[in-house]
Amino acid sequence: PQLGYETQYFWKVVPTNAGGEATGCSVISFTTLKNPAGSVFITGNTVTISKNAYLYLEKDFTNTGGSLTLNSSSTEFASIIVEGTASGNITYNRFVNYQAAGEWDIIGPPVLNQNMQSFAQTNTNNNTTSGAMAMGGDYYALGQYYTGWGSWVNYTTSTIPDANFPVAKGYQMATNAVENNSSLEGQSLTFTGEIATTTQTINIQNQNGANGGNGRRWNLVANPFSSYINGNTNAGATNGGTNFIDVNADVLDEVYTGLYYWDADEDGWDVFNQLQTNSDDGTLFIAPGQGFFVAARNSEVAQISFTPQMRTILGGDDFISGAPILLNYKLDLKLFNGSAERAKTKFHFQQGLTLGLDAGYDAGAYNQAAALSSRLPEDDQGVNFQLNAMNLEAAYNQTIPLVVNQQEGQSFRISISNNTLPEDINVYLEDVFNGTLTSLKNQDFELLAQEDLSQDGRFYIRFTTESLAINDVLSPSSITVFKLNTDNFITIKGLSPEMGKTTATLYNMLGIKVRSKTLDNTAATQQISTQGLSSGVYIINLKAGEQAVSKKVIIQ
């Protein structure tokens, strides 16, 4: 039976045989332990929770003259969860990455009522033996992000407010670097304040295009709890609680539903969502004080909520070196200028997703002018994506537009990384302007940009189980494409019903799509209008299923 706490129980053992039961058997008793989950009072003692430990209180927490300290490292963070009320301060030594180009961290206080001036002064030390925040004399390695202007401003000794940190707001922070085994790493910054036990909120607003085009949709927030919280649906299901993405889905931009974070170990801004997480089992946990960007859906002010039901003692790494989830199938493409990696775009294939927008699974690119991104295969709304999530079947037969942003005269290279596709799936990069197909599983795609490259329509990534060559798809000898000087249209002949649905797309010399039309293969002759186009050389690309052919057309 279920035994109660702090209760005395009596029992005895009575042996039996053919002669009956024994007599005179002794009664034995025991008393169960006190309830281990209760209130904690610290009056003069020192309690330390190590970086890989937690303290869970079913009732209240009170500190009246003692100290409670939580520690952390770059990969482990202590947690405290109080189900009742909490009074009195705690100290959280929160690890923060070091100060160098591209190495800063995004952090918010994991406690309430931390004074900003006191925090900056406590952590200001230019030597390498403690968390240093001073840089360049007057400036602190502590700055806020202005959504309305899309810019960062660091505090100085004269501008740091004598006020508490706003709840759930994120900041850029950095520490002095220390050397560890011939490599540099950050240190801990000390936060002192109260434990959050109730729902905490922060306002967000989509100001994209405001203030002369400088405004952004991005708002910087942070986990205000002194514990991990569930980030996505899988984490909430695992812990029997709610999670950040689902609770706030209605105020997040559907295209950018996720947690956008600075990945100092990779190539800059990346995203965590329902698919891409910081654990191998698909669960997303957000460390105490971890900051990240969210995209507001509307221009009206809305609230992001961090609820106590999100809290969990589970967790692990922070966002600096989190590992992406291993999905059913995935493939990443990276773009390089020389040996320098400039951008990465990701493709994920999982049952139940679509070729259009799946909010919380697809993720628009934080930087819409990134050197490499992709577009949705269906219902393209002109948004560049850094994570393109599709159904499992798409891995075997799907063409996806790529967007390459490179300046004239710049040489670049595109290669595969993190490929978990089955061996029989081929991956081709198609350049419709030059009429080439490159098997990326066999070699990288390399090109010297003859013009400034941007927009979609010139480059495609093609997943197929067939082995393709540019000269044997939609045999050019069977198709005639021409334009008479007296016509304001291009004539296409040679298509047949057996080819299936065929799309004609017209590009200018910059690789920008200017016309697109679905053709009627049952008709002997097809046309695509050139009305309103300027004179010059154009490329027309015909696609039928997984087959394609490109031809040049002169418009006079």
Coordinates of C-alpha atoms in Angstrom, one line a residue:
P1 CA 0.0 0.0 0.0
Q2 CA 0.9 3.7 -0.3
L3 CA 2.5 4.7 3.0
G4 CA 2.1 8.1 4.5
Y5 CA 4.9 10.5 5.6
E6 CA 5.9 10.6 9.3
T7 CA 3.6 7.7 10.3
Q8 CA 4.2 4.7 12.6
Y9 CA 3.2 1.3 11.2
F10 CA 3.0 -2.1 13.0
W11 CA 3.5 -5.5 11.5
K12 CA 4.5 -9.1 12.4
V13 CA 5.5 -12.3 10.7
V14 CA 3.6 -15.5 11.6
P15 CA 5.1 -18.8 10.3
T16 CA 2.6 -21.7 9.5
N17 CA 2.9 -25.4 8.8
A18 CA 0.7 -28.5 9.0
G19 CA 0.4 -28.1 12.7
G20 CA -1.0 -24.6 12.4
E21 CA 0.2 -21.1 13.2
A22 CA 3.1 -20.3 15.5
T23 CA 2.3 -18.3 18.7
G24 CA 4.2 -15.6 20.5
C25 CA 5.4 -13.8 17.4
S26 CA 6.7 -10.3 18.0
V27 CA 5.1 -7.2 16.7
I28 CA 7.5 -4.9 14.9
S29 CA 7.0 -1.2 14.1
F30 CA 8.6 1.4 12.0
T31 CA 8.0 5.1 11.4
T32 CA 8.3 6.6 7.9
L33 CA 10.4 9.7 7.1
K34 CA 9.3 13.3 7.2
N35 CA 8.0 14.8 4.0
P36 CA 11.3 15.8 2.1
A37 CA 9.4 18.3 -0.1
G38 CA 8.4 21.2 2.1
S39 CA 9.4 24.8 3.1
V40 CA 13.0 25.9 3.4
F41 CA 14.2 28.6 5.8
I42 CA 17.7 30.0 5.6
T43 CA 18.5 32.1 8.6
G44 CA 22.3 32.1 8.9
N45 CA 23.6 29.2 6.9
T46 CA 25.2 29.0 3.5
V47 CA 23.7 26.7 0.8
T48 CA 25.3 26.1 -2.6
I49 CA 23.7 24.3 -5.5
S50 CA 26.3 23.0 -7.9
K51 CA 26.1 23.5 -11.6
N52 CA 24.7 20.0 -12.2
A53 CA 22.2 20.0 -9.4
Y54 CA 18.8 21.4 -8.5
L55 CA 16.6 22.2 -5.5
Y56 CA 12.9 21.6 -5.8
L57 CA 10.6 23.0 -3.1
E58 CA 7.0 21.9 -2.9
K59 CA 6.1 24.8 -0.6
D60 CA 7.9 28.0 0.4
F61 CA 11.3 29.6 0.4
T62 CA 12.5 32.2 2.9
N63 CA 16.0 33.7 3.3
T64 CA 16.5 35.9 6.3
G65 CA 20.2 36.4 6.7
G66 CA 21.7 33.3 5.1
S67 CA 22.8 32.8 1.5
L68 CA 21.8 30.5 -1.3
T69 CA 24.1 30.4 -4.4
L70 CA 23.5 28.7 -7.7
N71 CA 26.5 28.0 -10.0
S72 CA 26.8 27.2 -13.7
S73 CA 29.3 26.5 -16.5
S74 CA 29.1 26.8 -20.3
T75 CA 27.2 23.5 -20.4
E76 CA 25.5 23.0 -17.1
F77 CA 23.2 25.3 -15.0
A78 CA 21.8 24.9 -11.5
S79 CA 18.1 25.2 -11.0
I80 CA 15.7 26.1 -8.1
I81 CA 12.0 25.7 -8.4
V82 CA 9.7 27.0 -5.6
E83 CA 6.0 25.9 -5.9
G84 CA 4.9 28.2 -3.0
T85 CA 6.1 31.7 -2.2
A86 CA 9.6 33.0 -2.2
S87 CA 11.1 35.8 -0.2
G88 CA 14.7 36.9 0.3
N89 CA 17.5 37.0 -2.2
I90 CA 19.6 34.3 -3.9
T91 CA 22.8 34.6 -5.9
Y92 CA 23.1 33.1 -9.4
N93 CA 26.6 32.9 -10.8
R94 CA 25.6 32.7 -14.5
F95 CA 28.1 31.7 -17.1
V96 CA 28.5 34.3 -20.0
N97 CA 30.6 33.9 -23.1
Y98 CA 33.8 36.0 -23.5
Q99 CA 34.3 39.4 -25.2
A100 CA 35.5 39.1 -28.8
A101 CA 34.2 39.6 -32.3
G102 CA 31.2 37.2 -32.7
E103 CA 31.6 35.7 -29.2
W104 CA 29.2 37.7 -27.1
D105 CA 26.2 36.1 -25.3
I106 CA 22.5 37.0 -25.1
I107 CA 21.5 36.9 -21.4
G108 CA 18.8 38.2 -19.0
P109 CA 18.8 38.1 -15.2
P110 CA 17.7 34.7 -13.8
V111 CA 16.4 36.6 -10.8
L112 CA 14.0 39.4 -10.1
N113 CA 14.8 42.9 -8.8
Q114 CA 18.5 43.0 -9.7
N115 CA 19.7 46.6 -9.7
M116 CA 21.5 47.4 -13.0
Q117 CA 24.1 49.8 -11.5
S118 CA 24.9 47.4 -8.7
F119 CA 25.2 44.5 -11.2
A120 CA 27.6 46.4 -13.5
Q121 CA 29.7 47.6 -10.6
T122 CA 29.8 44.2 -8.9
N123 CA 31.0 42.5 -12.1
T124 CA 33.4 45.2 -13.4
N125 CA 37.0 44.0 -13.2
N126 CA 39.5 44.2 -16.0
N127 CA 41.7 41.4 -14.7
T128 CA 41.1 37.8 -15.8
T129 CA 40.2 36.4 -12.4
S130 CA 36.6 37.4 -12.2
G131 CA 33.7 38.2 -14.5
A132 CA 34.8 41.4 -16.2
M133 CA 32.3 43.7 -17.9
A134 CA 34.2 47.0 -18.5
M135 CA 35.5 47.6 -22.0
G136 CA 37.2 50.6 -23.4
G137 CA 37.2 52.5 -20.1
D138 CA 33.6 53.9 -19.8
Y139 CA 31.7 51.3 -21.7
Y140 CA 30.3 48.1 -20.2
A141 CA 30.0 44.8 -22.1
L142 CA 26.3 45.1 -21.5
G143 CA 23.9 46.5 -24.1
Q144 CA 20.3 46.6 -25.1
Y145 CA 18.6 46.1 -28.4
Y146 CA 16.2 48.7 -29.9
T147 CA 13.5 47.1 -32.0
G148 CA 12.3 50.4 -33.4
W149 CA 15.8 51.1 -34.8
G150 CA 17.3 47.6 -35.3
S151 CA 20.4 48.6 -33.4
W152 CA 22.4 47.8 -30.3
V153 CA 23.6 50.4 -27.7
N154 CA 26.0 49.5 -24.8
Y155 CA 25.7 51.2 -21.4
T156 CA 28.4 53.4 -20.0
T157 CA 29.3 54.4 -16.5
S158 CA 27.1 57.5 -17.0
T159 CA 24.1 55.9 -18.8
I160 CA 23.6 52.7 -16.7
P161 CA 20.3 53.1 -15.0
D162 CA 20.0 53.1 -11.2
A163 CA 17.0 50.8 -11.6
N164 CA 16.1 47.1 -11.6
F165 CA 16.5 45.1 -14.8
P166 CA 13.1 44.9 -16.6
V167 CA 11.7 41.4 -16.2
A168 CA 12.3 38.9 -19.0
K169 CA 14.3 41.3 -21.1
G170 CA 17.5 40.1 -22.9
Y171 CA 20.8 41.9 -23.3
Q172 CA 24.1 41.4 -25.0
M173 CA 26.8 40.6 -22.5
A174 CA 30.4 39.5 -22.4
T175 CA 33.2 38.7 -19.9
N176 CA 36.9 38.9 -20.0
A177 CA 38.3 35.8 -21.7
V178 CA 40.2 33.2 -19.6
E179 CA 42.5 30.5 -21.1
N180 CA 41.6 26.9 -20.5
N181 CA 43.6 24.1 -22.2
S182 CA 44.9 26.6 -24.8
S183 CA 41.5 27.8 -25.7
L184 CA 39.5 30.9 -24.6
E185 CA 36.3 30.7 -22.6
G186 CA 34.0 33.0 -20.7
Q187 CA 33.3 33.4 -17.0
S188 CA 30.4 33.7 -14.6
L189 CA 28.6 37.0 -13.8
T190 CA 26.9 37.4 -10.5
F191 CA 23.2 38.2 -10.3
T192 CA 21.5 38.8 -6.9
G193 CA 17.7 39.0 -6.6
E194 CA 14.6 37.1 -5.8
I195 CA 13.2 33.9 -7.2
A196 CA 10.4 34.2 -9.7
T197 CA 7.5 31.9 -8.8
T198 CA 4.6 33.5 -10.8
T199 CA 3.9 34.3 -14.5
Q200 CA 6.3 36.9 -15.8
T201 CA 5.5 38.9 -19.0
I202 CA 7.2 41.3 -21.3
N203 CA 5.8 43.5 -24.1
I204 CA 6.8 42.8 -27.8
Q205 CA 5.9 44.7 -31.0
N206 CA 6.5 44.3 -34.7
Q207 CA 8.1 47.5 -35.8
N208 CA 9.4 46.2 -39.2
G209 CA 10.0 49.1 -41.5
A210 CA 9.5 51.8 -38.9
N211 CA 11.7 54.8 -38.5
G212 CA 12.7 55.1 -42.2
G213 CA 13.0 51.3 -42.7
N214 CA 15.3 50.7 -39.7
G215 CA 12.6 49.1 -37.5
R216 CA 12.5 45.4 -37.0
R217 CA 10.1 42.6 -36.0
W218 CA 12.7 41.3 -33.5
N219 CA 12.3 41.6 -29.8
L220 CA 15.0 40.4 -27.3
V221 CA 13.6 38.4 -24.3
A222 CA 15.1 36.0 -21.7
N223 CA 14.0 33.3 -19.4
P224 CA 13.4 35.1 -16.0
F225 CA 13.2 31.9 -13.9
S226 CA 16.1 30.5 -11.8
S227 CA 15.5 27.1 -13.5
Y228 CA 15.2 25.6 -17.0
I229 CA 11.9 26.0 -18.8
N230 CA 10.3 23.8 -21.5
G231 CA 10.8 25.4 -24.9
N232 CA 8.7 23.3 -27.3
T233 CA 5.9 20.8 -27.4
N234 CA 8.1 17.7 -26.9
A235 CA 9.7 19.2 -23.8
G236 CA 6.3 20.1 -22.4
A237 CA 5.0 16.6 -23.0
T238 CA 8.0 15.0 -21.4
N239 CA 7.7 17.1 -18.3
G240 CA 3.9 17.2 -18.0
G241 CA 3.9 21.0 -18.3
T242 CA 3.3 23.8 -20.8
N243 CA 6.1 25.2 -23.1
F244 CA 7.2 28.6 -24.4
I245 CA 6.4 28.2 -28.1
D246 CA 2.8 26.8 -27.7
V247 CA 1.9 29.3 -24.9
N248 CA 3.1 32.3 -27.1
A249 CA 2.2 31.0 -30.6
D250 CA -0.6 33.5 -31.0
V251 CA 1.7 36.6 -30.7
L252 CA 4.6 35.1 -32.7
D253 CA 5.0 35.7 -36.4
E254 CA 4.0 32.5 -38.1
V255 CA 6.9 32.6 -40.5
Y256 CA 9.4 33.1 -37.7
T257 CA 7.8 31.0 -34.9
G258 CA 10.9 30.0 -32.9
L259 CA 13.7 31.2 -30.7
Y260 CA 16.4 33.0 -32.7
Y261 CA 19.8 32.9 -30.9
W262 CA 23.4 33.9 -31.5
D263 CA 25.5 30.8 -32.2
A264 CA 29.0 31.9 -31.5
D265 CA 30.4 28.4 -32.3
E266 CA 28.9 28.3 -35.8
D267 CA 28.0 31.1 -38.3
G268 CA 25.8 33.5 -36.4
W269 CA 22.1 33.7 -36.0
D270 CA 20.2 30.4 -35.8
V271 CA 16.9 29.1 -34.6
F272 CA 15.4 26.6 -32.2
N273 CA 11.8 25.5 -32.8
Q274 CA 9.6 22.4 -32.8
L275 CA 12.2 20.6 -35.0
Q276 CA 15.6 22.0 -34.3
T277 CA 16.5 21.8 -30.6
N278 CA 19.4 21.6 -28.2
S279 CA 18.8 17.9 -27.3
D280 CA 19.0 14.7 -29.3
D281 CA 15.4 13.6 -28.5
G282 CA 13.6 16.6 -29.9
T283 CA 13.1 18.4 -26.6
L284 CA 14.0 22.1 -26.3
F285 CA 15.0 23.3 -22.8
I286 CA 15.8 27.0 -22.1
A287 CA 18.5 27.6 -19.5
P288 CA 18.1 30.0 -16.6
G289 CA 18.7 33.6 -17.9
Q290 CA 19.0 32.5 -21.5
G291 CA 18.2 35.2 -24.0
F292 CA 16.8 35.0 -27.5
F293 CA 15.0 36.9 -30.2
V294 CA 11.3 36.4 -31.0
A295 CA 9.5 37.9 -34.0
A296 CA 6.3 39.8 -33.0
R297 CA 3.3 39.0 -35.2
N298 CA 1.5 42.4 -35.0
S299 CA 2.3 46.1 -34.9
E300 CA 0.1 46.4 -31.8
V301 CA 1.8 45.7 -28.5
A302 CA 1.4 42.2 -27.3
Q303 CA 2.7 40.2 -24.3
I304 CA 5.2 37.3 -24.2
S305 CA 4.5 35.1 -21.2
F306 CA 6.8 32.9 -19.1
T307 CA 4.6 30.8 -16.9
P308 CA 5.6 28.7 -13.8
Q309 CA 4.1 25.7 -15.5
M310 CA 7.0 25.9 -18.0
R311 CA 9.6 25.3 -15.3
T312 CA 11.5 22.1 -15.2
I313 CA 14.5 20.7 -13.4
L314 CA 15.6 19.1 -16.7
G315 CA 18.0 20.8 -19.1
G316 CA 21.6 20.8 -20.3
D317 CA 23.5 23.1 -22.5
D318 CA 22.7 26.7 -23.2
F319 CA 22.3 28.1 -26.8
I320 CA 26.0 28.8 -27.5
S321 CA 26.9 25.2 -28.3
G322 CA 23.5 23.4 -28.5
A323 CA 23.3 20.5 -30.9
P324 CA 20.4 20.4 -33.5
I325 CA 18.0 17.5 -33.3
L326 CA 18.5 14.5 -35.5
L327 CA 15.3 14.2 -37.5
N328 CA 14.1 11.6 -39.9
Y329 CA 16.1 13.1 -42.7
K330 CA 18.0 16.4 -42.9
L331 CA 20.5 18.1 -45.1
D332 CA 22.3 21.5 -44.6
L333 CA 23.9 23.6 -47.3
K334 CA 26.7 26.0 -46.6
L335 CA 28.1 28.9 -48.7
F336 CA 31.7 29.8 -48.5
N337 CA 33.8 32.7 -49.8
G338 CA 37.2 31.1 -50.0
S339 CA 37.6 29.2 -46.8
A340 CA 35.3 31.5 -44.8
E341 CA 31.8 30.2 -44.1
R342 CA 29.2 32.9 -44.8
A343 CA 25.8 31.3 -44.5
K344 CA 23.9 28.1 -43.9
T345 CA 20.4 27.0 -45.0
K346 CA 18.8 23.8 -43.7
F347 CA 16.3 21.3 -45.0
H348 CA 14.3 18.9 -42.8
F349 CA 12.0 16.1 -43.9
Q350 CA 9.4 14.6 -41.4
Q351 CA 6.1 13.0 -41.8
G352 CA 3.0 15.2 -41.3
L353 CA 4.6 18.4 -42.6
T354 CA 3.6 20.2 -45.8
L355 CA 5.4 22.0 -48.7
G356 CA 3.9 25.3 -47.6
L357 CA 4.3 27.1 -44.3
D358 CA 4.3 25.0 -41.1
A359 CA 4.4 27.5 -38.3
G360 CA 6.9 26.5 -35.6
Y361 CA 8.7 24.1 -38.0
D362 CA 9.7 26.3 -41.0
A363 CA 11.8 29.2 -39.9
G364 CA 12.3 32.4 -41.9
A365 CA 15.9 33.7 -42.1
Y366 CA 16.7 36.2 -39.4
N367 CA 18.8 38.0 -42.0
Q368 CA 16.7 38.2 -45.2
A369 CA 19.8 39.3 -47.1
A370 CA 21.8 36.2 -46.0
A371 CA 24.3 34.9 -48.5
L372 CA 22.3 31.6 -48.8
S373 CA 18.6 30.8 -48.0
S374 CA 15.7 29.0 -49.6
R375 CA 12.0 29.6 -50.5
L376 CA 9.0 27.4 -49.7
P377 CA 8.2 25.0 -52.5
E378 CA 4.5 25.9 -52.3
D379 CA 2.7 29.2 -51.4
D380 CA 5.8 31.2 -51.6
Q381 CA 5.1 34.7 -50.1
G382 CA 8.5 36.1 -50.9
V383 CA 10.2 35.2 -47.6
N384 CA 13.6 33.7 -47.5
F385 CA 13.9 30.7 -45.1
Q386 CA 16.9 29.4 -43.1
L387 CA 15.0 26.2 -42.1
N388 CA 12.7 24.6 -44.7
A389 CA 10.7 21.8 -43.3
M390 CA 8.8 19.4 -45.6
N391 CA 7.0 16.0 -45.6
L392 CA 9.1 12.9 -45.8
E393 CA 8.1 12.1 -49.4
A394 CA 9.7 15.4 -50.5
A395 CA 13.2 14.0 -49.8
Y396 CA 12.7 11.6 -52.7
N397 CA 11.3 14.0 -55.3
Q398 CA 11.2 17.7 -54.8
T399 CA 12.7 20.9 -56.3
I400 CA 13.2 23.9 -53.9
P401 CA 14.2 27.5 -54.9
L402 CA 17.5 28.8 -53.5
V403 CA 18.4 32.4 -52.9
V404 CA 22.0 33.4 -53.3
N405 CA 23.2 36.9 -52.4
Q406 CA 26.7 37.6 -53.8
Q407 CA 28.3 40.7 -55.3
E408 CA 29.7 40.9 -58.9
G409 CA 33.2 39.5 -59.1
Q410 CA 32.8 37.4 -55.9
S411 CA 33.6 33.7 -56.2
F412 CA 31.6 31.4 -53.9
R413 CA 31.2 27.7 -53.2
I414 CA 28.1 25.7 -52.0
S415 CA 28.6 22.4 -50.3
I416 CA 26.6 19.8 -48.3
S417 CA 27.0 19.3 -44.5
N418 CA 25.0 17.2 -41.9
N419 CA 23.5 14.9 -44.5
T420 CA 21.3 12.1 -43.1
L421 CA 19.5 11.4 -46.4
P422 CA 19.3 7.7 -47.5
E423 CA 22.1 6.7 -49.9
D424 CA 19.8 6.4 -52.9
I425 CA 18.7 10.1 -52.8
N426 CA 20.7 12.3 -55.1
V427 CA 21.1 16.0 -54.5
Y428 CA 21.6 18.4 -57.4
L429 CA 22.1 22.2 -57.5
E430 CA 20.7 23.6 -60.7
D431 CA 21.8 26.9 -62.2
V432 CA 19.1 27.6 -64.8
F433 CA 21.0 30.6 -66.2
N434 CA 24.0 28.6 -67.1
G435 CA 22.0 25.4 -67.7
T436 CA 24.0 23.2 -65.3
L437 CA 23.3 20.5 -62.8
T438 CA 25.9 19.8 -60.1
S439 CA 25.7 16.6 -58.0
L440 CA 26.5 18.0 -54.6
K441 CA 27.1 14.5 -53.2
N442 CA 30.0 14.2 -55.6
Q443 CA 31.4 17.8 -55.7
D444 CA 30.8 21.3 -54.5
F445 CA 29.1 23.9 -56.7
E446 CA 31.5 26.8 -57.5
L447 CA 30.8 30.0 -59.4
L448 CA 32.3 33.4 -60.0
A449 CA 29.4 35.9 -60.0
Q450 CA 29.3 37.8 -63.3
E451 CA 26.6 40.2 -61.9
D452 CA 25.2 41.0 -58.5
L453 CA 23.2 37.9 -57.4
S454 CA 20.0 38.2 -55.4
Q455 CA 16.4 37.0 -55.4
D456 CA 15.1 33.5 -56.2
G457 CA 14.6 31.9 -59.6
R458 CA 18.2 31.2 -60.8
F459 CA 19.3 28.4 -58.4
Y460 CA 17.4 25.3 -57.2
I461 CA 18.2 22.4 -54.9
R462 CA 16.7 19.1 -56.3
F463 CA 16.2 16.0 -54.3
T464 CA 15.5 12.9 -56.4
T465 CA 16.2 9.2 -56.6
E466 CA 17.0 9.5 -60.3
S467 CA 20.4 10.2 -61.7
L468 CA 20.1 13.4 -63.8
A469 CA 22.2 15.2 -66.3
I470 CA 21.4 18.6 -67.8
N471 CA 21.6 17.2 -71.4
D472 CA 19.1 14.5 -71.0
V473 CA 16.3 16.2 -69.1
L474 CA 13.5 17.5 -71.4
S475 CA 15.6 16.7 -74.5
P476 CA 16.3 20.1 -76.2
S477 CA 16.1 18.6 -79.6
S478 CA 12.3 17.9 -79.1
I479 CA 11.4 21.5 -78.0
T480 CA 11.5 24.7 -80.1
V481 CA 11.5 28.1 -78.3
F482 CA 11.5 31.3 -80.3
K483 CA 10.2 34.9 -80.5
L484 CA 9.5 36.8 -83.6
N485 CA 10.3 40.5 -83.6
T486 CA 6.7 41.3 -84.5
D487 CA 5.3 39.2 -81.6
N488 CA 4.9 40.3 -77.9
F489 CA 5.2 36.7 -76.8
I490 CA 7.5 33.7 -76.8
T491 CA 6.4 30.6 -78.7
I492 CA 7.0 27.1 -77.4
K493 CA 6.5 24.0 -79.5
G494 CA 7.3 20.3 -79.0
L495 CA 5.6 19.7 -75.7
S496 CA 3.4 16.5 -75.3
P497 CA 0.7 15.3 -72.8
E498 CA 3.2 12.6 -71.7
M499 CA 5.4 15.2 -70.1
G500 CA 2.7 16.1 -67.5
K501 CA 2.4 19.5 -65.9
T502 CA 5.0 21.9 -67.5
T503 CA 5.9 25.3 -66.1
A504 CA 7.7 28.0 -68.2
T505 CA 9.7 30.6 -66.2
L506 CA 11.5 33.6 -67.8
Y507 CA 14.6 35.2 -66.2
N508 CA 16.6 38.3 -67.1
M509 CA 20.4 38.4 -67.3
L510 CA 20.6 39.0 -63.5
G511 CA 18.8 35.7 -62.9
I512 CA 15.6 37.5 -61.6
K513 CA 12.3 35.8 -62.4
V514 CA 10.2 38.1 -64.6
R515 CA 7.4 35.8 -65.9
S516 CA 6.0 32.4 -65.0
K517 CA 3.2 30.3 -66.6
T518 CA 1.8 26.8 -66.4
L519 CA 1.5 25.5 -69.9
D520 CA -1.2 23.4 -71.5
N521 CA 0.6 20.3 -72.9
T522 CA -2.4 19.2 -74.9
A523 CA -2.0 22.2 -77.2
A524 CA 0.5 22.0 -80.1
T525 CA 1.7 25.6 -79.5
Q526 CA 2.2 27.5 -76.3
Q527 CA 2.9 31.2 -75.6
I528 CA 4.3 33.2 -72.7
S529 CA 3.8 37.0 -72.8
T530 CA 6.8 39.5 -73.1
Q531 CA 4.5 42.5 -72.8
G532 CA 6.3 45.3 -70.9
L533 CA 9.7 43.6 -70.8
S534 CA 12.8 45.7 -71.9
S535 CA 15.0 44.6 -74.8
G536 CA 17.8 42.1 -74.0
V537 CA 18.8 38.5 -73.6
Y538 CA 16.6 36.3 -71.4
I539 CA 16.6 32.7 -70.2
I540 CA 13.5 30.6 -70.4
N541 CA 13.4 27.5 -68.1
L542 CA 10.9 24.7 -68.8
K543 CA 10.1 22.2 -66.0
A544 CA 8.1 19.1 -66.2
G545 CA 8.2 17.0 -63.0
E546 CA 11.8 16.4 -62.3
Q547 CA 12.9 17.3 -65.8
A548 CA 14.1 20.7 -67.0
V549 CA 15.6 22.5 -69.9
S550 CA 16.8 26.1 -70.3
K551 CA 17.1 28.1 -73.5
K552 CA 18.2 31.7 -74.3
V553 CA 15.7 34.1 -75.9
I554 CA 16.4 37.6 -77.4
I555 CA 13.7 40.2 -77.0
Q556 CA 14.1 43.3 -79.2

